[in-house]
mmCIF file of C-alpha atoms in Angstrom:
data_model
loop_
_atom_site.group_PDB
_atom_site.id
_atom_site.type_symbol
_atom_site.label_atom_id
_atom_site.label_comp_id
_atom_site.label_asym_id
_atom_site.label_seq_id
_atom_site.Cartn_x
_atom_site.Cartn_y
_atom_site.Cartn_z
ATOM 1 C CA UNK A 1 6.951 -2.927 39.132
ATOM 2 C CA UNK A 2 5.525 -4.811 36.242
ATOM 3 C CA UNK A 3 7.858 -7.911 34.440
ATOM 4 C CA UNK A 4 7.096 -8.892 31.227
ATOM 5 C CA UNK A 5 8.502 -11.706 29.294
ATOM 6 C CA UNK A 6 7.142 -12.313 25.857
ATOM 7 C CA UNK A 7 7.469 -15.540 23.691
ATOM 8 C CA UNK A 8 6.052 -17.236 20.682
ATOM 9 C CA UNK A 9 8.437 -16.074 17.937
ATOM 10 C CA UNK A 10 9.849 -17.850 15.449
ATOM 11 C CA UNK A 11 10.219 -18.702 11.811
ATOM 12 C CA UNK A 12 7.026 -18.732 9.502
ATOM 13 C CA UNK A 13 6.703 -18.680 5.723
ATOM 14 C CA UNK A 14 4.512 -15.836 3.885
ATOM 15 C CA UNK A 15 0.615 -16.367 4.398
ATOM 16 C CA UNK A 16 1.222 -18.158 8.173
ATOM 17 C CA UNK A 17 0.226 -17.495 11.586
ATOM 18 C CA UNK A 18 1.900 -16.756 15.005
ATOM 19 C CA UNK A 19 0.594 -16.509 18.381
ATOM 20 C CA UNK A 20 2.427 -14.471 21.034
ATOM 21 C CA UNK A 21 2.066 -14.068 24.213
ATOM 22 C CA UNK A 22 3.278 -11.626 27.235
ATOM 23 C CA UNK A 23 3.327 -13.160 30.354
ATOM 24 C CA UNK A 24 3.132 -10.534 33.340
ATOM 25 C CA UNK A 25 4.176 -10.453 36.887
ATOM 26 C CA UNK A 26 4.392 -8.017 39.997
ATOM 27 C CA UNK A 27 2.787 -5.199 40.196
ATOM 28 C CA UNK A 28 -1.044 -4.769 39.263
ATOM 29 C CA UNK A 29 -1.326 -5.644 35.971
ATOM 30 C CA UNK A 30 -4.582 -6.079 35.779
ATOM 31 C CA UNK A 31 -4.772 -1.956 35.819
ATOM 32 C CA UNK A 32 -2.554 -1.775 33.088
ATOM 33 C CA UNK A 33 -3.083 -0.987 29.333
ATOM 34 C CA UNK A 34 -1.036 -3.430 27.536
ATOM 35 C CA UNK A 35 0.484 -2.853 23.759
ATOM 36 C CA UNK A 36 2.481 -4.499 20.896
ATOM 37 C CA UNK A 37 5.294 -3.047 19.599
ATOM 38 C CA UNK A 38 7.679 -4.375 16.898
ATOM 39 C CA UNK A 39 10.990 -2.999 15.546
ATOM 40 C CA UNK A 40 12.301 -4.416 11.823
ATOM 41 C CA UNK A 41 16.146 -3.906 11.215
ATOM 42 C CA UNK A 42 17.054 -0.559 10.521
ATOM 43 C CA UNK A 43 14.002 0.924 11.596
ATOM 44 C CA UNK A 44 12.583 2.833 14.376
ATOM 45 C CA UNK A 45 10.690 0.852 17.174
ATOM 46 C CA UNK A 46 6.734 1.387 15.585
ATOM 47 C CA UNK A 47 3.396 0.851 17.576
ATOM 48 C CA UNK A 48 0.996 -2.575 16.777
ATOM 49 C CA UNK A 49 -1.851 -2.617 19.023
ATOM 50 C CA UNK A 50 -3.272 -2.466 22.400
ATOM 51 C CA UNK A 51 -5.413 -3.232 24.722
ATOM 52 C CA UNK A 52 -6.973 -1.881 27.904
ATOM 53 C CA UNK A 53 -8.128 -3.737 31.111
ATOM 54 C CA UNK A 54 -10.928 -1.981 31.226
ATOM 55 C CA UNK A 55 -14.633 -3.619 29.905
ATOM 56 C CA UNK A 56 -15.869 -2.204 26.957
ATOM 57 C CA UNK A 57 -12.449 -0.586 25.574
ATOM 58 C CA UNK A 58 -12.302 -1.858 22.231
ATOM 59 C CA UNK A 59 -8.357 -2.744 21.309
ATOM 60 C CA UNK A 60 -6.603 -0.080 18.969
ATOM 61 C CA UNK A 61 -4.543 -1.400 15.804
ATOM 62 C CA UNK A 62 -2.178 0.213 13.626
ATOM 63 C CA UNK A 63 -3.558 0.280 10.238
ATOM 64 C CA UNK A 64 -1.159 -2.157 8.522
ATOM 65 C CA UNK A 65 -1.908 -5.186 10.825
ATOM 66 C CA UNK A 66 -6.274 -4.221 10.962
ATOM 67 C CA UNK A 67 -7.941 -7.231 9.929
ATOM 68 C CA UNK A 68 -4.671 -9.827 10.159
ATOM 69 C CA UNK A 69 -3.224 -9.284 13.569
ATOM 70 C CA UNK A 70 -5.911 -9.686 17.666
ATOM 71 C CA UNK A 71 -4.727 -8.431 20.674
ATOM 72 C CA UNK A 72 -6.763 -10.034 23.724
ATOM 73 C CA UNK A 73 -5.847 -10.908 27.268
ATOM 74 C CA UNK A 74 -6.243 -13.008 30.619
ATOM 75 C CA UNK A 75 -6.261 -11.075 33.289
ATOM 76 C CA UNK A 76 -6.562 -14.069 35.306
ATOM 77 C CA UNK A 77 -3.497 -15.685 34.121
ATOM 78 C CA UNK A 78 -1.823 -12.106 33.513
ATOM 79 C CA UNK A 79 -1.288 -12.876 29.937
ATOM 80 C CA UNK A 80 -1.431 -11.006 26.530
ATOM 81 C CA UNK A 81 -1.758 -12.497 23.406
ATOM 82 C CA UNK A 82 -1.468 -11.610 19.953
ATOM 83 C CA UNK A 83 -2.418 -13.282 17.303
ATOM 84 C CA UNK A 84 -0.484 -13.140 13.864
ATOM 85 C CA UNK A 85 -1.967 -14.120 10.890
ATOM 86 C CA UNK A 86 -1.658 -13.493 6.905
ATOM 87 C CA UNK A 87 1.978 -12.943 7.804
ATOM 88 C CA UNK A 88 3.902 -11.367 5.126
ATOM 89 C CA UNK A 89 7.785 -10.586 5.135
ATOM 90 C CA UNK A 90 7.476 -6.598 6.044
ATOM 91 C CA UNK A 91 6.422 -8.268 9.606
ATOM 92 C CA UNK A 92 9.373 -9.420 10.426
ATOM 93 C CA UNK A 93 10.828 -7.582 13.385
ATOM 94 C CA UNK A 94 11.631 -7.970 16.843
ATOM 95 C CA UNK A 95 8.023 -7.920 18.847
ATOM 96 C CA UNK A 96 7.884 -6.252 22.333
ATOM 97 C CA UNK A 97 5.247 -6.466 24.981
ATOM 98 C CA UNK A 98 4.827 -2.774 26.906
ATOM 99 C CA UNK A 99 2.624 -1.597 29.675
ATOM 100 C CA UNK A 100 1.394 1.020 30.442
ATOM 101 C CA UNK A 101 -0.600 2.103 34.100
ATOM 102 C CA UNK A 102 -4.039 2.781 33.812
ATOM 103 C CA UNK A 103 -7.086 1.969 30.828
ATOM 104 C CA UNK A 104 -8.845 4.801 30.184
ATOM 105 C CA UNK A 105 -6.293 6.074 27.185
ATOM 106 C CA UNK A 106 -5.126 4.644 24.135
ATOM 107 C CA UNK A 107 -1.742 4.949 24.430
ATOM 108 C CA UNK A 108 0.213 4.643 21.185
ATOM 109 C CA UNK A 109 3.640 6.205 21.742
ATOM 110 C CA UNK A 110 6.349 4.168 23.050
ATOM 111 C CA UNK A 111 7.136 6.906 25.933
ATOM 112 C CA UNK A 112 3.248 6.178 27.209
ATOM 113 C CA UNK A 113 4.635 2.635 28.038
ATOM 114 C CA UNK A 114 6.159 2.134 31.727
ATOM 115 C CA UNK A 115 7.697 -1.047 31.345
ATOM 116 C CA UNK A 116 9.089 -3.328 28.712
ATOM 117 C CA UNK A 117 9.634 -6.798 27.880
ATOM 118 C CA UNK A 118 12.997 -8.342 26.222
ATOM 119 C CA UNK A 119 11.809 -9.186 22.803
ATOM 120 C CA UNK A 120 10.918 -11.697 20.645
ATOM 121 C CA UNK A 121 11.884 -12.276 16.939
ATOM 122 C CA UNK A 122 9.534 -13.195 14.229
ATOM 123 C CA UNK A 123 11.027 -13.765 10.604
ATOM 124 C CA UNK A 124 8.632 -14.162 7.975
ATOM 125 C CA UNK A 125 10.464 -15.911 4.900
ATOM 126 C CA UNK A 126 8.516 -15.218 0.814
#
């Protein structure tokens, strides 16, 4: 059994930056694939990125957030990060850590994902 919390949200104007992290514990994360995903108001839950524990495994985007959002993690410290940047108001939703057992897939549905953190909200004011 895998617990996430994630944290970092908050309040940025158009054109800023956020950093979020996942923190892990129990289980073995470090076998885990490990994704972003964010749900706006109104709207279904949608994918971000991800990223595998495995060497070599390049991180997967969704194609709105290529070039302005970085997944990366520390498997030491069981952490995930995700770094927001260029942030525009059609970010704003509520951000969820999810992972997922093994690293040899790119998993991009949220049904691929075993376990789930709580949420955090990012608002992105123009």
């Amino acid at each position: 059994q895998v617990q996430l919390v994630e944290s970092g949200g908050g309040l940025v104007q158009a054109g800023g930056s956020l950093r979020l992290s996942c923190a892990a514990s129990g289980g073995t994360f470090t076998a885990t694939t490990v994704g972003w995903f964010r749900q706006a108001p109104g709207k279904e839950r949608e994918f971000v990125a991800t990223i595998s524990w495995v060497p070599g495994y390049s991180p997967f985007y969704t194609n709105s957030v290529k070039g302005r959002f970085a997944i990366s993690r520390d498997n030491v410290k069981n952490m995930v990060y995700l770094q927001m940047n260029s942030l525009n108001p059609e970010d704003t939703a509520v951000y969820y850590c999810a992972a997922a057992p093994g690293g040899t897939t790119i998993p991009t549905t949220q049904s691929e994902y075993r376990y789930w953190g709580q949420g955090t909200q990012v608002t992105v004011s123009s």
